[in-house]
Amino acid sequence: DRDGDPECLDCPMGSSCGGGAAPPSECSPGYFASASGLSECTRCEGGTYQSEARAAGCIACEMGSYCAEGASAPLPCEKRTYSNKTNLESVGGCEGCPEGHACTTGIVTPVACRAGTFAFGSRNAVCKPCRAGTYRNAIGADRCLPCGRGSFCPIGASLELPAACELGTYPNATDSDGLPDCLPCTSGSFCPGGAAPPTRCAPGTFASSAKQSVCKICAAGTYQHEMGATRCRDCDGGHYCTEGVS
């Protein structure tokens, strides 16, 4: 001022002035001053936030998040919950993920389980693959269905697969394209074909090579006491071994 006395000016928007000789103080993040001449900054209401200093207003909270009173940033809804609203004030406002769906942290819309997976009950973070021997051919499932007789359902199956493997072969449960490949039965096991998995030879029997549909019986004078054998043992001295003895 020309006469040497200080001139008092209105405090600018986005700031507060406590009076006296103190200069304006910028409103901190989470606070605002929507008009000039204010002595205090106002805290953002619940359901809104402000990340910048010297703000004249607050912003509606983002979907998938909640904003407590005085928030300087939205906080994401926890996994197993979601929100498509923009006015949540607390984590309790986030809704539980519905059955047949998965919800990751901060998600806006629950994701339906794809075919071959399921989510039992509510509040699931991930969908689980159907167990071997079950399948699901629809999305958003809360459980899987048992595979029918004569069909093949690997882990994560989205349909019942016809398994018509030859004798001495078995279906591959981890085929990348979802369809079973027929693999040769390993030695020490037998494979009756169709959808059946390999079965280890019982004591007293053996399979010396791959791709066997039955295990052979140990001949007289030999024996085998272990499962999954590829050959029989000669009978011990002082003993006798009948056919198929274990």
CSV table of C-alpha atoms in Angstrom, one decimal:
chain,number,residue,atom,x,y,z
A,1,ASP,CA,0.0,0.0,0.0
A,2,ARG,CA,1.3,3.5,-0.8
A,3,ASP,CA,0.8,4.8,2.7
A,4,GLY,CA,3.0,2.0,4.0
A,5,ASP,CA,0.2,0.1,5.7
A,6,PRO,CA,-0.3,-3.6,4.4
A,7,GLU,CA,-3.3,-4.2,2.2
A,8,CYS,CA,-5.4,-7.3,3.1
A,9,LEU,CA,-6.4,-9.4,0.1
A,10,ASP,CA,-9.0,-12.1,-0.1
A,11,CYS,CA,-7.5,-15.6,0.3
A,12,PRO,CA,-7.5,-17.3,-3.1
A,13,MET,CA,-9.5,-20.4,-3.9
A,14,GLY,CA,-7.7,-23.6,-3.1
A,15,SER,CA,-6.0,-22.0,-0.1
A,16,SER,CA,-6.7,-21.0,3.5
A,17,CYS,CA,-5.7,-17.9,5.4
A,18,GLY,CA,-5.6,-17.9,9.1
A,19,GLY,CA,-5.3,-14.1,9.4
A,20,GLY,CA,-2.5,-12.0,10.8
A,21,ALA,CA,0.6,-11.7,8.7
A,22,ALA,CA,0.6,-15.3,7.5
A,23,PRO,CA,0.5,-15.9,3.7
A,24,PRO,CA,-2.1,-18.1,2.1
A,25,SER,CA,-1.6,-21.9,2.8
A,26,GLU,CA,-2.4,-24.2,-0.1
A,27,CYS,CA,-5.0,-26.9,0.7
A,28,SER,CA,-3.3,-30.3,1.0
A,29,PRO,CA,-4.4,-33.3,-1.1
A,30,GLY,CA,-7.7,-34.6,0.3
A,31,TYR,CA,-8.8,-31.0,1.1
A,32,PHE,CA,-10.3,-28.1,-0.9
A,33,ALA,CA,-11.4,-24.5,-0.8
A,34,SER,CA,-14.2,-23.8,-3.3
A,35,ALA,CA,-14.3,-20.0,-2.8
A,36,SER,CA,-11.9,-17.2,-2.0
A,37,GLY,CA,-11.6,-15.6,1.5
A,38,LEU,CA,-11.7,-18.9,3.5
A,39,SER,CA,-9.9,-19.4,6.7
A,40,GLU,CA,-9.9,-23.2,6.5
A,41,CYS,CA,-9.8,-25.9,3.8
A,42,THR,CA,-12.6,-28.4,3.8
A,43,ARG,CA,-12.0,-32.1,3.9
A,44,CYS,CA,-13.3,-34.1,0.9
A,45,GLU,CA,-16.5,-36.0,1.7
A,46,GLY,CA,-16.6,-39.8,1.8
A,47,GLY,CA,-17.0,-41.1,-1.8
A,48,THR,CA,-14.8,-38.4,-3.2
A,49,TYR,CA,-11.0,-37.6,-3.3
A,50,GLN,CA,-8.5,-35.0,-4.4
A,51,SER,CA,-4.9,-36.0,-5.3
A,52,GLU,CA,-3.6,-32.5,-5.9
A,53,ALA,CA,-2.8,-29.6,-3.6
A,54,ARG,CA,-4.6,-26.1,-3.9
A,55,ALA,CA,-7.8,-27.7,-5.2
A,56,ALA,CA,-11.1,-25.9,-5.5
A,57,GLY,CA,-13.2,-29.1,-5.3
A,58,CYS,CA,-13.1,-32.9,-5.0
A,59,ILE,CA,-13.5,-35.7,-7.6
A,60,ALA,CA,-16.0,-38.6,-7.5
A,61,CYS,CA,-14.4,-41.8,-6.4
A,62,GLU,CA,-13.5,-44.3,-9.2
A,63,MET,CA,-15.4,-47.5,-9.9
A,64,GLY,CA,-13.7,-50.5,-8.4
A,65,SER,CA,-12.5,-48.4,-5.5
A,66,TYR,CA,-13.7,-46.6,-2.3
A,67,CYS,CA,-12.7,-43.2,-0.9
A,68,ALA,CA,-12.9,-42.5,2.8
A,69,GLU,CA,-13.4,-38.9,4.1
A,70,GLY,CA,-10.3,-36.8,3.3
A,71,ALA,CA,-9.0,-39.3,0.7
A,72,SER,CA,-6.1,-38.2,-1.5
A,73,ALA,CA,-6.5,-41.2,-3.8
A,74,PRO,CA,-9.0,-44.0,-4.4
A,75,LEU,CA,-8.3,-47.3,-2.6
A,76,PRO,CA,-9.1,-50.5,-4.6
A,77,CYS,CA,-11.8,-52.9,-3.5
A,78,GLU,CA,-10.1,-56.1,-2.1
A,79,LYS,CA,-10.0,-59.3,-4.2
A,80,ARG,CA,-13.1,-61.4,-4.0
A,81,THR,CA,-15.2,-58.1,-4.1
A,82,TYR,CA,-16.1,-55.6,-6.8
A,83,SER,CA,-17.8,-52.2,-7.3
A,84,ASN,CA,-19.3,-50.4,-10.3
A,85,LYS,CA,-20.3,-47.4,-8.3
A,86,THR,CA,-18.4,-44.1,-7.9
A,87,ASN,CA,-19.6,-43.0,-4.4
A,88,LEU,CA,-18.2,-45.7,-2.0
A,89,GLU,CA,-17.0,-44.4,1.3
A,90,SER,CA,-15.5,-47.6,2.8
A,91,VAL,CA,-14.3,-51.0,1.9
A,92,GLY,CA,-17.6,-52.4,3.3
A,93,GLY,CA,-19.4,-50.9,0.3
A,94,CYS,CA,-17.6,-53.2,-2.1
A,95,GLU,CA,-19.9,-56.1,-3.1
A,96,GLY,CA,-19.0,-59.8,-2.8
A,97,CYS,CA,-18.2,-61.6,-6.0
A,98,PRO,CA,-21.2,-63.7,-7.1
A,99,GLU,CA,-20.9,-67.5,-7.5
A,100,GLY,CA,-19.6,-68.7,-10.9
A,101,HIS,CA,-17.4,-65.5,-11.2
A,102,ALA,CA,-14.0,-64.3,-10.1
A,103,CYS,CA,-13.0,-60.9,-8.8
A,104,THR,CA,-9.4,-59.6,-8.6
A,105,THR,CA,-8.3,-56.5,-6.7
A,106,GLY,CA,-10.0,-53.3,-7.9
A,107,ILE,CA,-12.3,-55.0,-10.4
A,108,VAL,CA,-15.4,-53.2,-11.7
A,109,THR,CA,-17.3,-56.1,-13.2
A,110,PRO,CA,-17.0,-59.8,-12.0
A,111,VAL,CA,-15.5,-62.1,-14.6
A,112,ALA,CA,-17.6,-65.1,-15.4
A,113,CYS,CA,-15.7,-68.4,-15.2
A,114,ARG,CA,-14.9,-69.7,-18.7
A,115,ALA,CA,-16.0,-73.2,-19.8
A,116,GLY,CA,-14.0,-75.9,-18.1
A,117,THR,CA,-13.7,-73.9,-14.8
A,118,PHE,CA,-15.9,-73.1,-11.9
A,119,ALA,CA,-16.3,-70.9,-8.7
A,120,PHE,CA,-18.3,-72.5,-6.0
A,121,GLY,CA,-20.1,-70.1,-3.7
A,122,SER,CA,-19.5,-66.4,-3.5
A,123,ARG,CA,-16.4,-64.2,-2.9
A,124,ASN,CA,-14.0,-66.1,-5.1
A,125,ALA,CA,-10.7,-64.5,-6.4
A,126,VAL,CA,-10.1,-67.1,-9.1
A,127,CYS,CA,-12.0,-69.8,-11.0
A,128,LYS,CA,-10.7,-73.3,-10.5
A,129,PRO,CA,-10.3,-75.9,-13.4
A,130,CYS,CA,-12.7,-78.8,-13.4
A,131,ARG,CA,-11.0,-81.9,-11.9
A,132,ALA,CA,-10.1,-84.8,-14.1
A,133,GLY,CA,-13.3,-86.9,-14.7
A,134,THR,CA,-15.5,-83.8,-14.7
A,135,TYR,CA,-16.3,-81.1,-17.2
A,136,ARG,CA,-18.4,-77.9,-17.7
A,137,ASN,CA,-19.5,-76.6,-21.1
A,138,ALA,CA,-21.0,-73.3,-19.9
A,139,ILE,CA,-19.6,-70.1,-18.6
A,140,GLY,CA,-20.3,-68.8,-15.1
A,141,ALA,CA,-20.5,-72.2,-13.6
A,142,ASP,CA,-20.5,-72.9,-9.8
A,143,ARG,CA,-19.7,-76.6,-10.2
A,144,CYS,CA,-18.6,-79.2,-12.8
A,145,LEU,CA,-20.5,-82.2,-14.0
A,146,PRO,CA,-19.3,-85.8,-13.9
A,147,CYS,CA,-17.9,-87.2,-17.2
A,148,GLY,CA,-20.2,-89.9,-18.7
A,149,ARG,CA,-19.2,-93.5,-19.1
A,150,GLY,CA,-17.0,-94.2,-22.1
A,151,SER,CA,-16.0,-90.5,-22.3
A,152,PHE,CA,-12.7,-88.8,-21.4
A,153,CYS,CA,-12.5,-85.6,-19.3
A,154,PRO,CA,-9.0,-84.2,-18.6
A,155,ILE,CA,-8.4,-81.4,-16.0
A,156,GLY,CA,-10.2,-78.3,-17.1
A,157,ALA,CA,-12.4,-80.1,-19.7
A,158,SER,CA,-15.1,-78.0,-21.3
A,159,LEU,CA,-16.8,-81.0,-22.9
A,160,GLU,CA,-17.0,-84.8,-22.8
A,161,LEU,CA,-14.5,-86.2,-25.2
A,162,PRO,CA,-14.9,-89.6,-26.9
A,163,ALA,CA,-11.9,-91.7,-26.0
A,164,ALA,CA,-11.4,-94.6,-28.4
A,165,CYS,CA,-7.8,-95.4,-27.9
A,166,GLU,CA,-6.5,-98.7,-29.2
A,167,LEU,CA,-5.5,-101.6,-27.0
A,168,GLY,CA,-2.1,-100.9,-25.5
A,169,THR,CA,-2.6,-97.1,-25.6
A,170,TYR,CA,-4.2,-94.6,-23.2
A,171,PRO,CA,-5.5,-91.0,-23.6
A,172,ASN,CA,-3.2,-88.0,-22.7
A,173,ALA,CA,-4.9,-85.9,-20.0
A,174,THR,CA,-2.7,-82.8,-20.6
A,175,ASP,CA,-3.0,-82.4,-24.3
A,176,SER,CA,-2.6,-78.7,-25.2
A,177,ASP,CA,-5.4,-78.6,-27.7
A,178,GLY,CA,-7.9,-80.1,-25.3
A,179,LEU,CA,-8.4,-83.3,-27.3
A,180,PRO,CA,-6.9,-86.6,-26.1
A,181,ASP,CA,-3.9,-88.1,-27.9
A,182,CYS,CA,-3.5,-91.8,-27.5
A,183,LEU,CA,0.0,-92.6,-26.1
A,184,PRO,CA,1.6,-96.1,-25.9
A,185,CYS,CA,1.3,-97.8,-22.5
A,186,THR,CA,4.6,-97.9,-20.7
A,187,SER,CA,6.4,-101.1,-19.8
A,188,GLY,CA,5.3,-102.6,-16.5
A,189,SER,CA,1.7,-101.5,-17.2
A,190,PHE,CA,-1.2,-102.6,-19.3
A,191,CYS,CA,-3.8,-100.5,-21.2
A,192,PRO,CA,-7.1,-102.0,-22.2
A,193,GLY,CA,-7.9,-99.1,-24.5
A,194,GLY,CA,-10.8,-96.7,-24.7
A,195,ALA,CA,-10.7,-94.0,-22.0
A,196,ALA,CA,-8.9,-96.2,-19.4
A,197,PRO,CA,-5.6,-95.0,-17.9
A,198,PRO,CA,-2.5,-97.2,-17.6
A,199,THR,CA,-2.7,-99.9,-14.8
A,200,ARG,CA,0.5,-101.3,-13.2
A,201,CYS,CA,1.0,-105.0,-13.5
A,202,ALA,CA,0.1,-106.9,-10.4
A,203,PRO,CA,2.5,-109.1,-8.5
A,204,GLY,CA,3.0,-112.3,-10.3
A,205,THR,CA,2.7,-110.6,-13.7
A,206,PHE,CA,4.9,-108.4,-15.9
A,207,ALA,CA,5.0,-106.3,-19.1
A,208,SER,CA,8.5,-106.3,-20.6
A,209,SER,CA,7.7,-103.8,-23.3
A,210,ALA,CA,5.5,-100.8,-24.1
A,211,LYS,CA,2.0,-100.9,-25.7
A,212,GLN,CA,0.7,-104.0,-23.9
A,213,SER,CA,-3.0,-104.5,-23.4
A,214,VAL,CA,-2.5,-107.2,-20.8
A,215,CYS,CA,0.3,-108.2,-18.4
A,216,LYS,CA,1.8,-111.7,-18.8
A,217,ILE,CA,1.8,-114.2,-16.1
A,218,CYS,CA,5.2,-115.2,-14.7
A,219,ALA,CA,6.1,-118.7,-15.9
A,220,ALA,CA,6.7,-121.7,-13.6
A,221,GLY,CA,10.1,-121.5,-12.0
A,222,THR,CA,9.9,-117.7,-11.8
A,223,TYR,CA,8.2,-115.1,-9.5
A,224,GLN,CA,7.6,-111.4,-9.1
A,225,HIS,CA,6.5,-109.8,-5.7
A,226,GLU,CA,6.4,-106.2,-6.9
A,227,MET,CA,3.9,-104.2,-8.9
A,228,GLY,CA,4.7,-102.6,-12.2
A,229,ALA,CA,7.4,-105.2,-13.1
A,230,THR,CA,9.0,-105.5,-16.5
A,231,ARG,CA,10.3,-109.1,-15.9
A,232,CYS,CA,10.1,-112.0,-13.5
A,233,ARG,CA,12.8,-113.3,-11.2
A,234,ASP,CA,14.3,-116.8,-11.1
A,235,CYS,CA,13.0,-118.8,-8.3
A,236,ASP,CA,15.4,-118.9,-5.3
A,237,GLY,CA,17.4,-122.0,-4.6
A,238,GLY,CA,15.7,-124.5,-2.4
A,239,HIS,CA,12.3,-123.2,-3.4
A,240,TYR,CA,9.7,-123.9,-6.1
A,241,CYS,CA,7.6,-121.3,-7.9
A,242,THR,CA,4.3,-122.2,-9.7
A,243,GLU,CA,3.0,-120.2,-12.6
A,244,GLY,CA,2.0,-116.6,-11.6
A,245,VAL,CA,3.4,-116.8,-8.1
A,246,SER,CA,4.3,-113.6,-6.3
